Short mmCIF file of C-alpha atoms in Angstrom, two decimals:
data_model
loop_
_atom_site.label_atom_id
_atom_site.label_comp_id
_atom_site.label_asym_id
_atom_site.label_seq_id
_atom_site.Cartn_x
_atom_site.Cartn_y
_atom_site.Cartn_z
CA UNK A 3 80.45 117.17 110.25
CA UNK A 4 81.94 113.86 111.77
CA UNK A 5 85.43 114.38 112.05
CA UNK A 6 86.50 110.35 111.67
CA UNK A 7 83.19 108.17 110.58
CA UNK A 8 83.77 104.51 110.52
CA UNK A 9 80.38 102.50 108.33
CA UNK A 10 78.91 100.21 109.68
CA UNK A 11 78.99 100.86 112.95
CA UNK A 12 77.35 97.08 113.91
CA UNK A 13 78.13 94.28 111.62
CA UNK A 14 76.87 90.24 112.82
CA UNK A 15 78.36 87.91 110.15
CA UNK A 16 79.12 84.40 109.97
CA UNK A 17 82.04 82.76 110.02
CA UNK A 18 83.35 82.41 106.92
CA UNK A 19 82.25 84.92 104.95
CA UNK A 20 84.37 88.60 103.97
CA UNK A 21 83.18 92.28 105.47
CA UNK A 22 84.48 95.19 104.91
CA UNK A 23 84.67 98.32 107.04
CA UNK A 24 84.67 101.81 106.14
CA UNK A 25 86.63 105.01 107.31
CA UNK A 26 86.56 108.28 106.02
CA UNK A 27 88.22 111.55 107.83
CA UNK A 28 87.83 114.77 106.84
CA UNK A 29 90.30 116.49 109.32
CA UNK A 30 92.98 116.84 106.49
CA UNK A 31 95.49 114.56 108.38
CA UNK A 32 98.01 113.06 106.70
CA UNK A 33 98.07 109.50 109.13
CA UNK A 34 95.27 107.40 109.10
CA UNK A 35 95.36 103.96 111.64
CA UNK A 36 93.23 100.85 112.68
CA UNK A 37 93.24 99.72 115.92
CA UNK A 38 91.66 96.25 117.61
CA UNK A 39 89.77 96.68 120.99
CA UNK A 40 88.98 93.19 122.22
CA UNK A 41 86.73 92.14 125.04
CA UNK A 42 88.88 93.34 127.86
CA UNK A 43 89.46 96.83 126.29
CA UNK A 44 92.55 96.28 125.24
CA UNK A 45 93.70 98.35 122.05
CA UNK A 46 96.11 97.21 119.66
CA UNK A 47 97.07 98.78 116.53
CA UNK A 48 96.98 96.62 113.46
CA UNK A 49 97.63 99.25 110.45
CA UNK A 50 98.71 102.42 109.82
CA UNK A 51 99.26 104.67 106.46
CA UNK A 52 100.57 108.26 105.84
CA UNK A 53 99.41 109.81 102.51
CA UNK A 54 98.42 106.20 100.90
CA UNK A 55 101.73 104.39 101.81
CA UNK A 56 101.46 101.66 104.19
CA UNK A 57 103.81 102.55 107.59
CA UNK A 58 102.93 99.73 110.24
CA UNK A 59 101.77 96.42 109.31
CA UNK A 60 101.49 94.91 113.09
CA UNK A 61 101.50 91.51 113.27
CA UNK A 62 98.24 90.61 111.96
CA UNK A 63 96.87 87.78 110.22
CA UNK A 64 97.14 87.75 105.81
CA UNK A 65 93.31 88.02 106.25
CA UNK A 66 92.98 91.23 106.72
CA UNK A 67 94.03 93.80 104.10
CA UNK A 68 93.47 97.31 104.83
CA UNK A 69 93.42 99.86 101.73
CA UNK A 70 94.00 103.32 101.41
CA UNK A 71 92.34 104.80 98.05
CA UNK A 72 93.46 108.50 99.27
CA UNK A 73 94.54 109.97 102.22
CA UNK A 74 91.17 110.63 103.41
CA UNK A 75 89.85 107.09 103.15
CA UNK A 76 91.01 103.64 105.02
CA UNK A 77 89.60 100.69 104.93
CA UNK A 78 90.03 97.60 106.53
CA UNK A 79 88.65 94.18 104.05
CA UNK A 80 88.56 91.15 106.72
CA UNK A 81 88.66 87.12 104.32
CA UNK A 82 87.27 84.48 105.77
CA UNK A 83 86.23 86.01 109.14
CA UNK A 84 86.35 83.71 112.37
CA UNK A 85 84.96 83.92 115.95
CA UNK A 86 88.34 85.49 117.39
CA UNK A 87 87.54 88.06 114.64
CA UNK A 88 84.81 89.31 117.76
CA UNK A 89 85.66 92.82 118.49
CA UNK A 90 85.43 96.36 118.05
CA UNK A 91 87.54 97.64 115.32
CA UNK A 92 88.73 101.33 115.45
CA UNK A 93 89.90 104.18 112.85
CA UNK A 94 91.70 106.72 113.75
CA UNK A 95 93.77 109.74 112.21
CA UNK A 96 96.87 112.58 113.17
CA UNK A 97 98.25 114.91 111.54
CA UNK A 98 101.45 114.09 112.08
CA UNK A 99 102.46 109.93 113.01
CA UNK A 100 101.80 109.23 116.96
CA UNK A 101 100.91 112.54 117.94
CA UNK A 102 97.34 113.76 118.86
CA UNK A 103 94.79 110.61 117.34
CA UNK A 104 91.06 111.80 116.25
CA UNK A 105 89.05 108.34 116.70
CA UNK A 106 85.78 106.72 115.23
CA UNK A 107 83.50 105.68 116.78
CA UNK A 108 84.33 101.83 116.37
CA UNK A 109 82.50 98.96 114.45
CA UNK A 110 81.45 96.54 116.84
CA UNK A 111 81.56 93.01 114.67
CA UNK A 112 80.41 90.22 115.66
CA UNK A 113 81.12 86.59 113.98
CA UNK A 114 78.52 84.06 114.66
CA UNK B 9 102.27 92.97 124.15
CA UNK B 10 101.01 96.00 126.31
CA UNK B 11 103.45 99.13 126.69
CA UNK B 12 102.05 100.36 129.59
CA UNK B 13 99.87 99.32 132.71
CA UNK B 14 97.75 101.42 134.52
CA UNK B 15 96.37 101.33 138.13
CA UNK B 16 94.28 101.14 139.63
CA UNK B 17 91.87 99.18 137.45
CA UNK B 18 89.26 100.65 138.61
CA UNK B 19 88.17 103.51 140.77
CA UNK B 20 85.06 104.94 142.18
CA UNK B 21 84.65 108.68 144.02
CA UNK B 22 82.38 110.90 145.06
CA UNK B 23 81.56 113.84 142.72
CA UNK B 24 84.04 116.82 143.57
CA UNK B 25 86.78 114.50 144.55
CA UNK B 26 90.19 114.27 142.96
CA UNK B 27 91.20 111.50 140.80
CA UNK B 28 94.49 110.15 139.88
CA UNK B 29 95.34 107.11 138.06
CA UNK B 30 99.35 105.64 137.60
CA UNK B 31 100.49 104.54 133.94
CA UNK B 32 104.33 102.72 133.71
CA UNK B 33 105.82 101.67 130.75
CA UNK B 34 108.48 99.79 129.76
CA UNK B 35 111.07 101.01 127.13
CA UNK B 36 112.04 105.02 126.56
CA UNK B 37 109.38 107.26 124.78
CA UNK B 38 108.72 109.94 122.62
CA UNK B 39 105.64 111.10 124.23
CA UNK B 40 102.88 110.25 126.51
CA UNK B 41 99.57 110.71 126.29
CA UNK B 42 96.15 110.79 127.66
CA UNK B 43 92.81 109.44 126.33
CA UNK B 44 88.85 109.01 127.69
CA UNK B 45 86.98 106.43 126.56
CA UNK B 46 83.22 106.71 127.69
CA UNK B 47 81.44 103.33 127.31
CA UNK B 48 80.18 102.46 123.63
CA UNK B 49 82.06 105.03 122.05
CA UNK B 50 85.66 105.94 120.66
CA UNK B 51 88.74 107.41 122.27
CA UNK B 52 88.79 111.11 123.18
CA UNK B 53 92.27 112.21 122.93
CA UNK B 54 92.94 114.49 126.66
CA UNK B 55 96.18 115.81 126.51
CA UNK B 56 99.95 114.59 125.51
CA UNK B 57 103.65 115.51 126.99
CA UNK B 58 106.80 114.85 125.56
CA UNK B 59 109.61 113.09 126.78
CA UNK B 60 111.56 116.63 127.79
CA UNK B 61 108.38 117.66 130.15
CA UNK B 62 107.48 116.82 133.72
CA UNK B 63 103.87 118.74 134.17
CA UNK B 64 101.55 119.62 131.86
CA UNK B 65 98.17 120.95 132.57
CA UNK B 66 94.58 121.16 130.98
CA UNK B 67 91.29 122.73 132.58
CA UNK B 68 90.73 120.20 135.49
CA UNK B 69 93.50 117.38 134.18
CA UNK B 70 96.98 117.33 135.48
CA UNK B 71 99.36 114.98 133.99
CA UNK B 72 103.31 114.28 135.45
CA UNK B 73 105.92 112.14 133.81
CA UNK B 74 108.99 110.81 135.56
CA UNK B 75 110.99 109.25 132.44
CA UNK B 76 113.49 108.06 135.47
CA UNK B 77 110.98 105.61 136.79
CA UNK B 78 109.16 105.02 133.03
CA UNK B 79 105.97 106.52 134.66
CA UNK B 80 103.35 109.11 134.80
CA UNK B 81 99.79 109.96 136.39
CA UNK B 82 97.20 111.88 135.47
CA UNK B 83 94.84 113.76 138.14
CA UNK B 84 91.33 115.13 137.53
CA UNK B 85 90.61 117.55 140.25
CA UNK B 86 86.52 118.52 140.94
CA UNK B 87 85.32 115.13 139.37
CA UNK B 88 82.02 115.02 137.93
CA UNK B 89 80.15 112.29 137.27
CA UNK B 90 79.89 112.98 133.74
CA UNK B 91 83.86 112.12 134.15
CA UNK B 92 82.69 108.17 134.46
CA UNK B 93 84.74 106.56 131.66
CA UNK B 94 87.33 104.71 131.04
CA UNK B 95 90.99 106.11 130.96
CA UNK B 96 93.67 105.21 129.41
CA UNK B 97 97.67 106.08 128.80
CA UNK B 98 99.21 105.51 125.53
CA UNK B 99 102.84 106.12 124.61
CA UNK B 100 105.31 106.42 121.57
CA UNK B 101 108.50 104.06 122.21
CA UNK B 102 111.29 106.29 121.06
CA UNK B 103 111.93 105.57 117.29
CA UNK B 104 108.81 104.80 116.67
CA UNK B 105 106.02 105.78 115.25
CA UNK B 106 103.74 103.89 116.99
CA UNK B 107 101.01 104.66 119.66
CA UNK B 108 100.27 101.81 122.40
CA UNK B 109 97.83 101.59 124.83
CA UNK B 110 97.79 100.64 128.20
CA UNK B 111 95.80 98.71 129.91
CA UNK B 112 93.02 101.58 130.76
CA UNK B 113 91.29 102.55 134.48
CA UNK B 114 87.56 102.54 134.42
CA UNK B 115 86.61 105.75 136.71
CA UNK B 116 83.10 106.08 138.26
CA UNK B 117 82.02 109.35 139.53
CA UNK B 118 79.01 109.01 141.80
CA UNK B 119 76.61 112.11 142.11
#
């Protein structure tokens, strides 16, 4: 009964290639959110959606495309992954924009 | 960039000690909040107060905010070491929707 489940939750890839990541929430929130944690912790928001519509688009490279199929689901499709790619991405949901975020437990990727 | 910057960076106490750790920011907000992160895992959202609030409390967590000086602290009284995480502020620049992080305080709590 995972509130916010993120698959996988380790990916190693090579440079290069395309992953996908999967979130799924099951909180009935309305906002949905991906956030970057590098290796100094630092957190930055890279997407966000309410009910399917895209509502931040940070400044983030064309390679990534997230994709919301329903307000329940958000996932984040990374092209042509590189080494700065390195980090541990985060999902995240609220039921109403900024206020009070449920968060996955990460994917740690790796690009080798 | 970062909205906010916490301090210290670190901190280590002795179980049953109090803890408090700074966050400033930079431009007016919405609201503030609180999150835990313990190590490997996701954010645990603590507690949040809005721009019109000074104190807010929660079980062993005390947060201020002084929106005069674009800063606010949050104390854990009793620590325990099962406290040991990181912490971090995160706030909601007015007209915005958006939540950013500061720059987090890793607290150790030694038994």
């Amino acid at each position: 009964d995972t509130a916010v489940s993120q698959t996988p939750k380790y990916l190693v890839t090579q440079m290069g290639n395309d992953k996908s990541i999967k979130c799924e929430q099951n909180l009935g929130h309305d906002t949905m959110y991906w956030y970057k944690q590098d290796s100094k912790k630092f957190l930055k928001i890279m997407f966000s959606y309410n009910n399917k519509e895209l509502i931040i688009n940070e400044t983030v490279p064309n390679r990534f495309s997230p994709k919301s199929p329903d307000k329940a689901h958000l996932n984040l499709h990374i092209n042509s992954l590189e080494l700065g790619d390195s980090a541990v991405y985060f999902c995240a949901s609220s039921a109403t924009p900024a206020y009070g975020y449920t968060f996955g437990s990460g994917t740690r990727l790796t690009v080798v | 960039s970062q909205q906010g910057e916490e301090d210290p960076q670190a901190l280590s106490i002795q179980e049953g000690e109090n803890a408090t750790m700074n966050c400033s920011y930079k431009t007016s907000i919405n609201n503030l909040q609180w999150y835990r992160q313990n190590s490997g895992r996701g954010l645990v959202h603590l507690i949040l107060i809005r721009s019109n609030e000074r104190e807010k409390h929660s079980g062993r967590l005390r947060v201020t905010l002084d929106t005069s000086k674009k800063s606010s602290s949050l104390l854990i009284t009793a620590s325990r070491a099962a406290d040991t995480a990181s912490y971090f502020c995160a706030t909601v620049p007015s007209n915005t929707d958006k939540l950013i992080f500061g720059t987090g305080t890793r607290l150790q709590v030694f038994p």
